[in-house]
mmCIF file of C-alpha atoms in Angstrom:
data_model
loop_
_atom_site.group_PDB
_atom_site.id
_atom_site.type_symbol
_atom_site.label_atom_id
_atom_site.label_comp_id
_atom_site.label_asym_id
_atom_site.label_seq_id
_atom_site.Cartn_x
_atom_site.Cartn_y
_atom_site.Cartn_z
ATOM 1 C CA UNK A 1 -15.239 -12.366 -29.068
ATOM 2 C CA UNK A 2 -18.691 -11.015 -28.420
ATOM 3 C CA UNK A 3 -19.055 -7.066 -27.590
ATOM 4 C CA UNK A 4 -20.603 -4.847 -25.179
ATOM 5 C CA UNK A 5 -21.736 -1.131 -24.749
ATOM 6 C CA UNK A 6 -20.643 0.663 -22.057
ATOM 7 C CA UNK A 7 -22.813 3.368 -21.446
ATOM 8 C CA UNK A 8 -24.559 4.807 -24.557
ATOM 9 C CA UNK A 9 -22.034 4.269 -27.332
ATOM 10 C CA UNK A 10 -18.561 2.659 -25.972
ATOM 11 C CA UNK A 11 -18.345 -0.693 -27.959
ATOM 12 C CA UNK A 12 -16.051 -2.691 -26.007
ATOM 13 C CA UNK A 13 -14.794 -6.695 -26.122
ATOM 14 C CA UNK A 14 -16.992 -8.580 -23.252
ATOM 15 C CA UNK A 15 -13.981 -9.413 -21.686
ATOM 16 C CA UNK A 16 -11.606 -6.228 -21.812
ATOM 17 C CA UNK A 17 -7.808 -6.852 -20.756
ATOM 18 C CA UNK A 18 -6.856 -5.210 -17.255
ATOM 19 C CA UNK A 19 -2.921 -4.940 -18.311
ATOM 20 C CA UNK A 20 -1.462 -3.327 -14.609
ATOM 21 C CA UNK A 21 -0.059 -6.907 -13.733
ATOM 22 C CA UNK A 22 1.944 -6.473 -16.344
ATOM 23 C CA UNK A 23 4.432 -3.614 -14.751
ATOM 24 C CA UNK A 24 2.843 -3.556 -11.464
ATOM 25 C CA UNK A 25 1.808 -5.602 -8.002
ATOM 26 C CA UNK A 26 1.940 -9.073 -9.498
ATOM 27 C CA UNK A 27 6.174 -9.487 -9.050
ATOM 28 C CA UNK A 28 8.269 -7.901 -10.727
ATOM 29 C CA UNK A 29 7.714 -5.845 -14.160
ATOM 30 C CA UNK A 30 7.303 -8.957 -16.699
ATOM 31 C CA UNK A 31 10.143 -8.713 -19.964
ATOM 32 C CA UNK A 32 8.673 -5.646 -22.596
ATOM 33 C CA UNK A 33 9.310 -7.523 -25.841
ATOM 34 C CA UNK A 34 7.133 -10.847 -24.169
ATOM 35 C CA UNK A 35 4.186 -8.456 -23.183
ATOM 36 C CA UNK A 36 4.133 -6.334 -26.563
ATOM 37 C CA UNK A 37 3.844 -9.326 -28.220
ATOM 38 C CA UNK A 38 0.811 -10.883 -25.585
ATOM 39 C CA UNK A 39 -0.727 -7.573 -26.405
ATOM 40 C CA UNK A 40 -0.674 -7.680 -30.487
ATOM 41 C CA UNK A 41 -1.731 -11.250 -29.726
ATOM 42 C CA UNK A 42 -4.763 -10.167 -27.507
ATOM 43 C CA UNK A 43 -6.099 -7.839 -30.283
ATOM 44 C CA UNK A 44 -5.916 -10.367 -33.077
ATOM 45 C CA UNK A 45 -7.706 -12.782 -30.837
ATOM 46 C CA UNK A 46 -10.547 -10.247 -30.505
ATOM 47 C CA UNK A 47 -9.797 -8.092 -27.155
ATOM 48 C CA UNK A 48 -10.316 -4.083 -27.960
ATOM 49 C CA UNK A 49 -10.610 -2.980 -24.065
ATOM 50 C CA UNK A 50 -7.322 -2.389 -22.686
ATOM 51 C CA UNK A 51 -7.299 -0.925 -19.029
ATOM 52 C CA UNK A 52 -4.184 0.909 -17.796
ATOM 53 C CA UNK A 53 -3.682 3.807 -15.491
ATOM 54 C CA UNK A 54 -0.560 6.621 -15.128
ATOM 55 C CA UNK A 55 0.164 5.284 -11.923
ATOM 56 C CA UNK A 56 1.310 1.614 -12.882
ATOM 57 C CA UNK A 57 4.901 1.319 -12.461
ATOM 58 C CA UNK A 58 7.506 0.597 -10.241
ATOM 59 C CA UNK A 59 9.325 3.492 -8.371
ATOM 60 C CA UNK A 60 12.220 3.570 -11.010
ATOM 61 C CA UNK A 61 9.428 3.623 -13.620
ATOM 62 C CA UNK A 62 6.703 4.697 -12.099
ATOM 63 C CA UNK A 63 4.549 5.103 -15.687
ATOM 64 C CA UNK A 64 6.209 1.973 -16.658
ATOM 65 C CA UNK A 65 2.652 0.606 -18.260
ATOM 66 C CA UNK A 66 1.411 3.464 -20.224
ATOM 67 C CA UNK A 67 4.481 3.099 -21.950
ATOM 68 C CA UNK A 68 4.277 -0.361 -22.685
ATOM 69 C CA UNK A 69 0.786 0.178 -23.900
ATOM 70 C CA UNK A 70 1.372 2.937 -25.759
ATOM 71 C CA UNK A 71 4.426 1.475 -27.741
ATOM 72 C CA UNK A 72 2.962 -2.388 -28.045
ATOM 73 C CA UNK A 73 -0.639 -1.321 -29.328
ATOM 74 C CA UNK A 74 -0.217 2.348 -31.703
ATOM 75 C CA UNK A 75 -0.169 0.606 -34.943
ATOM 76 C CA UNK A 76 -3.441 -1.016 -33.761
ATOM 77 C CA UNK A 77 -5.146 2.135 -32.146
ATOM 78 C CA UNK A 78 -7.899 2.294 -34.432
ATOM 79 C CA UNK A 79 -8.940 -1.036 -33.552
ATOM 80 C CA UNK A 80 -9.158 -0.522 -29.392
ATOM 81 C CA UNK A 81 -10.532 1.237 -26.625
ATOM 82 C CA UNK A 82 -8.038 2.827 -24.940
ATOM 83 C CA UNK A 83 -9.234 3.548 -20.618
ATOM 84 C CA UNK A 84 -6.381 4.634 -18.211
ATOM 85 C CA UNK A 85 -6.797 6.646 -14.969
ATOM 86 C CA UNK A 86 -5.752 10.037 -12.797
ATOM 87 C CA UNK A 87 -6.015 11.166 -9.430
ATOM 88 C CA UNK A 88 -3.623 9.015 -7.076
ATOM 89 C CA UNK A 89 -0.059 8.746 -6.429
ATOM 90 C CA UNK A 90 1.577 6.642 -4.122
ATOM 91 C CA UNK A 91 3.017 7.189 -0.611
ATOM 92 C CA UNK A 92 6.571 7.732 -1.746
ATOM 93 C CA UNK A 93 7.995 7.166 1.883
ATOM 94 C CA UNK A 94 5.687 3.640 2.673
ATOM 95 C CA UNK A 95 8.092 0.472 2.744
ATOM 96 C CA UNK A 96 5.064 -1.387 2.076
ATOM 97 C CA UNK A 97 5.059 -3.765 -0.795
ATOM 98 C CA UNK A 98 1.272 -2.442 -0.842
ATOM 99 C CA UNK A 99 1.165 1.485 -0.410
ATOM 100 C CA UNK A 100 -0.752 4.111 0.580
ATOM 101 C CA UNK A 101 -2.830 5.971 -2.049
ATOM 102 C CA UNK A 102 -3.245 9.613 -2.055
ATOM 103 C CA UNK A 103 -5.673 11.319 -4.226
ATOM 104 C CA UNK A 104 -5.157 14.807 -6.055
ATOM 105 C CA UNK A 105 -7.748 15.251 -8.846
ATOM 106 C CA UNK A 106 -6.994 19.010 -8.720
ATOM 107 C CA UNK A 107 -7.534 20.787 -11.904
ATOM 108 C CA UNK A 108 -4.204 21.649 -13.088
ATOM 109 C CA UNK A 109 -2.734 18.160 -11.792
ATOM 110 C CA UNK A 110 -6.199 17.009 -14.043
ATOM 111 C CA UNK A 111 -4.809 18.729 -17.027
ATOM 112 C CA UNK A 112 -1.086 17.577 -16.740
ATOM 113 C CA UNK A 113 -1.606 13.866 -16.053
ATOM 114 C CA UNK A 114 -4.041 13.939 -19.415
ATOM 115 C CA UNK A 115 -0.925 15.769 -21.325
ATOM 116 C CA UNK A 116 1.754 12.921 -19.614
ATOM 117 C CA UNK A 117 -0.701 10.245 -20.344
ATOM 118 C CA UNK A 118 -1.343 11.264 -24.189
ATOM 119 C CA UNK A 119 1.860 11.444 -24.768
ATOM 120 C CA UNK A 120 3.065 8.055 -23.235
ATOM 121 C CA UNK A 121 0.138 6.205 -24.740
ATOM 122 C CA UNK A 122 1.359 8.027 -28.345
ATOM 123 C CA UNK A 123 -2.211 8.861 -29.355
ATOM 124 C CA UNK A 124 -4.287 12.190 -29.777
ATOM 125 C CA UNK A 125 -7.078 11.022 -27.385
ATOM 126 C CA UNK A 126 -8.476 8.764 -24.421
ATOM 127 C CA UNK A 127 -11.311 6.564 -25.041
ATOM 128 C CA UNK A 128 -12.221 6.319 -21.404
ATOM 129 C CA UNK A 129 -10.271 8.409 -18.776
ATOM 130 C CA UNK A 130 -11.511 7.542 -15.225
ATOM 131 C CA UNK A 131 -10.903 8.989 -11.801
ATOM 132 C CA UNK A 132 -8.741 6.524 -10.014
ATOM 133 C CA UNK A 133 -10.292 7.500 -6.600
ATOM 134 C CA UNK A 134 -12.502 10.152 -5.401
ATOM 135 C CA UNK A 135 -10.511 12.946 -3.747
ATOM 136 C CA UNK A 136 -12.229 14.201 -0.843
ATOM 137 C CA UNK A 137 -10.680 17.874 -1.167
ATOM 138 C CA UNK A 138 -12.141 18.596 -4.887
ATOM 139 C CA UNK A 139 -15.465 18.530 -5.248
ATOM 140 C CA UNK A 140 -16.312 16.006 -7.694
ATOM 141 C CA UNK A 141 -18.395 18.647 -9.502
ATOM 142 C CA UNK A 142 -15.168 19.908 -10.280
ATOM 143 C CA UNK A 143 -13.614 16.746 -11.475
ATOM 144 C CA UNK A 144 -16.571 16.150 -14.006
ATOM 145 C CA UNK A 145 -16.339 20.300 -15.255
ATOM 146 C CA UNK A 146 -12.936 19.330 -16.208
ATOM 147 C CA UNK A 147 -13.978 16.123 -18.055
ATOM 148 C CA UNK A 148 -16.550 18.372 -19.565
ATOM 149 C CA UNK A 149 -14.149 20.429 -21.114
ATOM 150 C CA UNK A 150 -11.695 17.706 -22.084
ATOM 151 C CA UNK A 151 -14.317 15.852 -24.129
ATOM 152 C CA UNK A 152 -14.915 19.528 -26.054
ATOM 153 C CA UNK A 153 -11.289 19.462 -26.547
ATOM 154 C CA UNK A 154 -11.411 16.223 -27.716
ATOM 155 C CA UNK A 155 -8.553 15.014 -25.379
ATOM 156 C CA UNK A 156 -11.145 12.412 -24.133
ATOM 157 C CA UNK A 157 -14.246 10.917 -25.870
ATOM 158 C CA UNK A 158 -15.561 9.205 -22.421
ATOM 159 C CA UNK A 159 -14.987 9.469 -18.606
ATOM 160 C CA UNK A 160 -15.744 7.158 -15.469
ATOM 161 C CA UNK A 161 -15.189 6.952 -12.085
ATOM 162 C CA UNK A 162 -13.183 4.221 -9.744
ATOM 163 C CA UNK A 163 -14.934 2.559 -6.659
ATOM 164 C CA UNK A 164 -16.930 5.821 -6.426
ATOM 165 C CA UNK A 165 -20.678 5.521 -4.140
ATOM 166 C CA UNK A 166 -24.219 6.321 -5.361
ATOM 167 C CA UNK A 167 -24.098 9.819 -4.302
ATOM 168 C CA UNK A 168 -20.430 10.414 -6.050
ATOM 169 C CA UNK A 169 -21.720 9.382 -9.790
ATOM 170 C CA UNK A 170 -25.187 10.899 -9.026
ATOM 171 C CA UNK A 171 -23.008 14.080 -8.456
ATOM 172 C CA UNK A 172 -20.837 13.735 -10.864
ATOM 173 C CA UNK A 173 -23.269 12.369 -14.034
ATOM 174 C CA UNK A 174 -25.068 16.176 -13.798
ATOM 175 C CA UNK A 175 -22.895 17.782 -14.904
ATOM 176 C CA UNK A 176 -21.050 15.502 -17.260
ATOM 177 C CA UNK A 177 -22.429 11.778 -18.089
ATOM 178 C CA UNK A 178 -20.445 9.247 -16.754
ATOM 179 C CA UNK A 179 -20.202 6.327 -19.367
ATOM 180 C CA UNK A 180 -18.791 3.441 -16.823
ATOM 181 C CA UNK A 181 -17.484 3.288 -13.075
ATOM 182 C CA UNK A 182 -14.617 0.516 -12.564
ATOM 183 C CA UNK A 183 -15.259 -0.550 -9.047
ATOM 184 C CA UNK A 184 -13.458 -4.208 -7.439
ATOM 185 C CA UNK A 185 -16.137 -6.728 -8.275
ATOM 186 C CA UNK A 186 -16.052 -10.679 -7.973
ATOM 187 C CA UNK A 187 -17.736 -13.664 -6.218
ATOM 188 C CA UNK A 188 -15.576 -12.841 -3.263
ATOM 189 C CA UNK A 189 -16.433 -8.808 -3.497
ATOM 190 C CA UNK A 190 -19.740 -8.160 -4.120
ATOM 191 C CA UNK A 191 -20.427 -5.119 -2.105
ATOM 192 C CA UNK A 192 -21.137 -2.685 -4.656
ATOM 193 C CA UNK A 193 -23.636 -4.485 -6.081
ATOM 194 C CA UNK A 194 -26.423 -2.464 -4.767
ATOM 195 C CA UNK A 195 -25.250 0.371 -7.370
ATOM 196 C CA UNK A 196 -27.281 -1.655 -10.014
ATOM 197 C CA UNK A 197 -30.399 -0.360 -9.768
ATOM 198 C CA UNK A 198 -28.754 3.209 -10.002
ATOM 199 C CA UNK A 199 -26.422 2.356 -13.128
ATOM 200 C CA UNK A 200 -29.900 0.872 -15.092
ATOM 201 C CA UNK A 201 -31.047 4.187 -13.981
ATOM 202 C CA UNK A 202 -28.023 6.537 -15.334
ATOM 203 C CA UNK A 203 -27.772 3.971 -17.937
ATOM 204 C CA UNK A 204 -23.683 3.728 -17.136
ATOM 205 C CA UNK A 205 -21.768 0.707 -17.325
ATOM 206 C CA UNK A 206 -19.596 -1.532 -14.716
ATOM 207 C CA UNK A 207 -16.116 -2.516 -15.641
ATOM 208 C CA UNK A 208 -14.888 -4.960 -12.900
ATOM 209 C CA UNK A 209 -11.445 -4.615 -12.036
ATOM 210 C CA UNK A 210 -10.335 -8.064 -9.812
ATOM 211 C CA UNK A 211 -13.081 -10.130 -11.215
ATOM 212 C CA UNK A 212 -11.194 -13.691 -10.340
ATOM 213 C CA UNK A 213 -10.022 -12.242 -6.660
ATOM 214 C CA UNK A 214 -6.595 -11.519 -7.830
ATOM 215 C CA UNK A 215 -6.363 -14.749 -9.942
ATOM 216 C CA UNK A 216 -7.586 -17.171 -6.609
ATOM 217 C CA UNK A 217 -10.607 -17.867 -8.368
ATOM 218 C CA UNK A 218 -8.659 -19.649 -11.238
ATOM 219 C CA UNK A 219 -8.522 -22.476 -8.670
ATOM 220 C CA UNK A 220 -4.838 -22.534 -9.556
ATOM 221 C CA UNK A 221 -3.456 -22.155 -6.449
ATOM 222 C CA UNK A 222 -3.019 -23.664 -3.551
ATOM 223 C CA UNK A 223 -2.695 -23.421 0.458
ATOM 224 C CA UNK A 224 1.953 -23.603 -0.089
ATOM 225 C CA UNK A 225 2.022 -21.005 -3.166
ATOM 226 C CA UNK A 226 4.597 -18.306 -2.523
ATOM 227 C CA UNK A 227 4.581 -14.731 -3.257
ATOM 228 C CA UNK A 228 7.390 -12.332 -3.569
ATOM 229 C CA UNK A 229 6.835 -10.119 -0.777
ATOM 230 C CA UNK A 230 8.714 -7.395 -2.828
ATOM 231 C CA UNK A 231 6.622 -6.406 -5.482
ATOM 232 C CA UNK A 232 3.691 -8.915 -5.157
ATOM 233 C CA UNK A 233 0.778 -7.398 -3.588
ATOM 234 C CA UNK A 234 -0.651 -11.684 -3.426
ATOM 235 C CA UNK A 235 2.101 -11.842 -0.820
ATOM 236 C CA UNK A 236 -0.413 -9.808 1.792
ATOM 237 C CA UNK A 237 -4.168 -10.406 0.770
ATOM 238 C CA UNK A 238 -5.712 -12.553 3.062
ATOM 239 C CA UNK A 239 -7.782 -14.796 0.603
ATOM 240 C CA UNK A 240 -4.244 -16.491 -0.497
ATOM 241 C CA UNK A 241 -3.170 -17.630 3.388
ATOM 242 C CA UNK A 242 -3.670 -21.498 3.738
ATOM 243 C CA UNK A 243 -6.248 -21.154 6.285
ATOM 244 C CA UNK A 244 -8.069 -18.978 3.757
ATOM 245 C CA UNK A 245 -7.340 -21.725 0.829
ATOM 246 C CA UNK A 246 -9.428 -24.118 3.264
ATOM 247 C CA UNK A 247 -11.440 -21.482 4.181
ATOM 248 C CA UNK A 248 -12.478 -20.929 0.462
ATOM 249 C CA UNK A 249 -12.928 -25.009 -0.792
ATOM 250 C CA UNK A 250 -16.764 -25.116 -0.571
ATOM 251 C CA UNK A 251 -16.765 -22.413 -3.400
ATOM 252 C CA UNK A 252 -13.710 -23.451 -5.165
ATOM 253 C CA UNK A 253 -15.529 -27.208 -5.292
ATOM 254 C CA UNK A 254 -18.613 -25.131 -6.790
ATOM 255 C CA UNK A 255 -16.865 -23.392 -9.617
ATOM 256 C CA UNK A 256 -14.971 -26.984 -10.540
ATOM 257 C CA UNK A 257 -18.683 -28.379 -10.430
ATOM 258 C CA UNK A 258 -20.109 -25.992 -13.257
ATOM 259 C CA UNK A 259 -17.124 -25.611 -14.698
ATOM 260 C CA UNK A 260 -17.191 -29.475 -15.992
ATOM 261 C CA UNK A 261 -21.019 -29.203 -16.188
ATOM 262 C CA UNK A 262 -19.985 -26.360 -18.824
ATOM 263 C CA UNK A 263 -17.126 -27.959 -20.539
ATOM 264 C CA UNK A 264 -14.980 -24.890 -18.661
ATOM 265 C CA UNK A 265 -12.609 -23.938 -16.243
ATOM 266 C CA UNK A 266 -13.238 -22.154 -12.614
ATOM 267 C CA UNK A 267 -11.822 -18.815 -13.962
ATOM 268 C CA UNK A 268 -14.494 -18.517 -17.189
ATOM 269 C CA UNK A 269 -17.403 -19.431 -14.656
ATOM 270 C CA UNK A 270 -16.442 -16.876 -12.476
ATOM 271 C CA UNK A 271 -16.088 -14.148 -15.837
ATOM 272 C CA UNK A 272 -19.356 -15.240 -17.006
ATOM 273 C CA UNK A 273 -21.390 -14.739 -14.413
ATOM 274 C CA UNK A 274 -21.179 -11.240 -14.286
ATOM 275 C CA UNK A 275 -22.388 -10.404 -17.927
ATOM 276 C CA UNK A 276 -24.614 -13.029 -17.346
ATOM 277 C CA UNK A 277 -25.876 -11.697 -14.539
ATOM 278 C CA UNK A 278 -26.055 -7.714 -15.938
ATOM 279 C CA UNK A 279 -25.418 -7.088 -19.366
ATOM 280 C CA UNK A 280 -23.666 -3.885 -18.860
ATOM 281 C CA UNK A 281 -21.104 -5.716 -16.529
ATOM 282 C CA UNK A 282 -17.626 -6.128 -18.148
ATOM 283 C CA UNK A 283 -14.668 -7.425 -16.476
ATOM 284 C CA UNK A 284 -10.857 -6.759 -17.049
ATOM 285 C CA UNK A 285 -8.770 -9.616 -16.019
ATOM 286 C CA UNK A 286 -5.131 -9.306 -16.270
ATOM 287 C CA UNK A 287 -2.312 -12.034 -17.095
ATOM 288 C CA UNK A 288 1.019 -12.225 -18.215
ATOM 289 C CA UNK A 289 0.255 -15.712 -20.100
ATOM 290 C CA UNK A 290 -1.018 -16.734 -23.374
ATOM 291 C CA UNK A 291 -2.959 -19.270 -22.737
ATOM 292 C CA UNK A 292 -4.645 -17.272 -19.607
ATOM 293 C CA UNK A 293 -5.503 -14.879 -22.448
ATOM 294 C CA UNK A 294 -7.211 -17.244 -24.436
ATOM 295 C CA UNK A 295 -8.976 -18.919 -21.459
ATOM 296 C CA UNK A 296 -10.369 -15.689 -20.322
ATOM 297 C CA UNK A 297 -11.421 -14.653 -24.032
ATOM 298 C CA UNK A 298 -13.712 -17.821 -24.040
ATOM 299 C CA UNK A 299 -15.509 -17.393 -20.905
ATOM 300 C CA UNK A 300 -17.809 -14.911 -23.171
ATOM 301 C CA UNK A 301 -19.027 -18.136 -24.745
ATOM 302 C CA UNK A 302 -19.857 -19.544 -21.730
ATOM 303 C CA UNK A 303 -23.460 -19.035 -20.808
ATOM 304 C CA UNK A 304 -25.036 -19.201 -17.522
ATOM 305 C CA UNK A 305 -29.009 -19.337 -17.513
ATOM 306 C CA UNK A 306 -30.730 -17.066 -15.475
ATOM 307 C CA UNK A 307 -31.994 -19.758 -13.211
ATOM 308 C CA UNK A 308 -28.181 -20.853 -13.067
ATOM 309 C CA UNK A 309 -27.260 -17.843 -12.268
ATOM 310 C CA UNK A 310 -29.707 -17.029 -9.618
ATOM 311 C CA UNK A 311 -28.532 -20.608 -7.633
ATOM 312 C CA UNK A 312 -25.326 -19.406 -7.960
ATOM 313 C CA UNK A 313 -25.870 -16.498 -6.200
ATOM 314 C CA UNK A 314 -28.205 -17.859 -3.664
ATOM 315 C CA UNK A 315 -24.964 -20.361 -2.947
ATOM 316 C CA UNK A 316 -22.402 -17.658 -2.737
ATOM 317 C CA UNK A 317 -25.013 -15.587 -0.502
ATOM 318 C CA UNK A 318 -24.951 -18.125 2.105
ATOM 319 C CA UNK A 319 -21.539 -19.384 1.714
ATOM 320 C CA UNK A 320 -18.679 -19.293 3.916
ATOM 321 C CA UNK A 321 -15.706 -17.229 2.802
ATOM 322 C CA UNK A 322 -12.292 -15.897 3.634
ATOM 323 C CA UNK A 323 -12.064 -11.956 3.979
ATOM 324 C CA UNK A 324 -10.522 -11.006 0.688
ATOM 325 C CA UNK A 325 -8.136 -7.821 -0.574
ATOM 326 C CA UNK A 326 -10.339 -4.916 -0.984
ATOM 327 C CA UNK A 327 -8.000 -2.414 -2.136
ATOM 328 C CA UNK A 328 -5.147 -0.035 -0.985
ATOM 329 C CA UNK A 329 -5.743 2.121 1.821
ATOM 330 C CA UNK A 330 -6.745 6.116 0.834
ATOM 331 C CA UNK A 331 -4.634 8.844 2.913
ATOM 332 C CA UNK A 332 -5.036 12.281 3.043
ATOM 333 C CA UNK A 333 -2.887 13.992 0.777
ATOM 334 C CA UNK A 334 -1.092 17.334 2.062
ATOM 335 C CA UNK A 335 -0.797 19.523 -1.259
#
């Protein structure tokens, strides 16, 4: 596994391990013993970025993946990088298998969720402890004063923001550096790529949450797969529909074209390019599967040339595409 700094000083794998499919939106929650064990496995095989949040559960469990993380990887925590998230909850009353976020990143609801997440991630501090969306009632000068003071603490050693604008983390980075945001970022979601110039700037890193479109980008499925409409968020993003299967088959046909030009698969093209692209870009695919695991860990051997990489982007600027997922809808919360 090859390594990347985040920021000034977070050493991270190249290819961290987003682990929310685990417990949430991809079905449901996979067996505990199974996923401790894909987790030991993952940091033998080289991963030390593991990506959770407070919020990734089920409604019986709603902090159902801290706790797995917390219990499958504390004899290893001096070996990882530990990043999990605050400032949403979800609309209790939605019947919607995807549901509405509300933010609170108030102060005190700051300082409990660090306590709560401490404690269900059994460790003394947070290696990177993002805001999971930007709350439009706190200021986020606020937000990053409390991060201030949590790093003196020691609670947390780094902070970030999620899918945050230029203005937010030019706010936010005055009064307390931001070392990464973690913002939805893939062939098929490239619109905050025009924070690049302001992250080289700030010198803060990207962490791309999504980076294979919610696995469609693996190529592995196809116009008649089935999701359970239950727990599967698949079951309602438009890039799976079979119209949006054919839709998608020019770049689906590109990725299989590098891919065996590369000796790899559709899924590690579509990882590489983005530290290929940007060095400070690392993404944090999730899976359930071994051998997904492994695949993924590879595609930081896989190198794109520059000139390789700029066709490939001249292609997917001018290529037609299916909408795809862009996230869960923000509502005003009423605390």
């Amino acid at each position: 596994m090859k390594y990347r700094i985040l920021g000034k000083d977070l050493k991270v794998s190249a290819v961290g391990l987003g682990c929310m499919g685990m417990s949430h939106a991809y079905g449901a929650p996979a067996n505990k013993k199974e996923m401790s064990e894909l987790l030991a496995f993952a940091v033998d095989y080289g991963y030390t970025f593991f990506d959770t949040a407070e919020v990734y559960g089920t409604p019986e469990k709603p902090h159902d993946n801290e706790e797995l993380i917390g219990a499958a990887l504390r004899t290893y925590r001096n070996k990882i990088i530990l990043a999990t998230k605050f400032g949403i909850h979800f609309d209790k009353n939605s019947s919607q298998v995807n549901k509405s976020l509300e933010p609170d990143s108030r102060p005190d609801t700051i300082r409990a969720s660090v306590e709560s997440s401490l404690r269900r991630l059994g460790t003394d501090h947070i290696d990177l402890y993002y805001q999971h969306r930007v709350d439009p009632k706190v200021p986020v000068e606020e937000v990053a004063g409390v991060m201030a003071e949590l790093i003196k603490e020691g609670k947390i050693t780094h902070w970030g923001l999620s899918e945050a604008n230029e203005a937010i983390i030019r706010r936010a980075h005055a009064v307390c550096p931001v070392t990464a945001i973690q913002n939805r970022y893939s062939m098929m979601a490239r619109w905050h790529e025009g924070l690049f110039p302001l992250l080289e700037e700030l010198d803060i890193g990207f962490v791309a949450f999504s980076p294979l479109a919610n696995g469609f980008l693996s190529a592995k499925y196809g116009k008649d797969t089935k999701f359970d409409p239950v727990n599967d968020y698949r079951s309602i993003m438009p890039q799976f529909t079979g119209a949006s299967v054919e839709q998608n088959r020019e770049l689906l046909e590109l990725l299989r074209e590098i891919a065996d030009e590369k000796k790899a698969t559709p899924a590690q093209i579509s990882l590489s390019w983005m530290p290929c692209k940007k060095p400070y870009i690392v993404p944090i695919p999730g899976t359930r599967k071994k051998d997904r695991l492994k695949e993924n860990a590879k595609a930081a051997d896989v190198r794109l040339t520059d000139e390789e990489v700029k066709a490939l982007n001249e292609a997917l600027n001018t290529m037609k595409m299916s909408d795809v997922f862009g996230g869960s809808k923000i509502v005003n919360n009423d605390y």
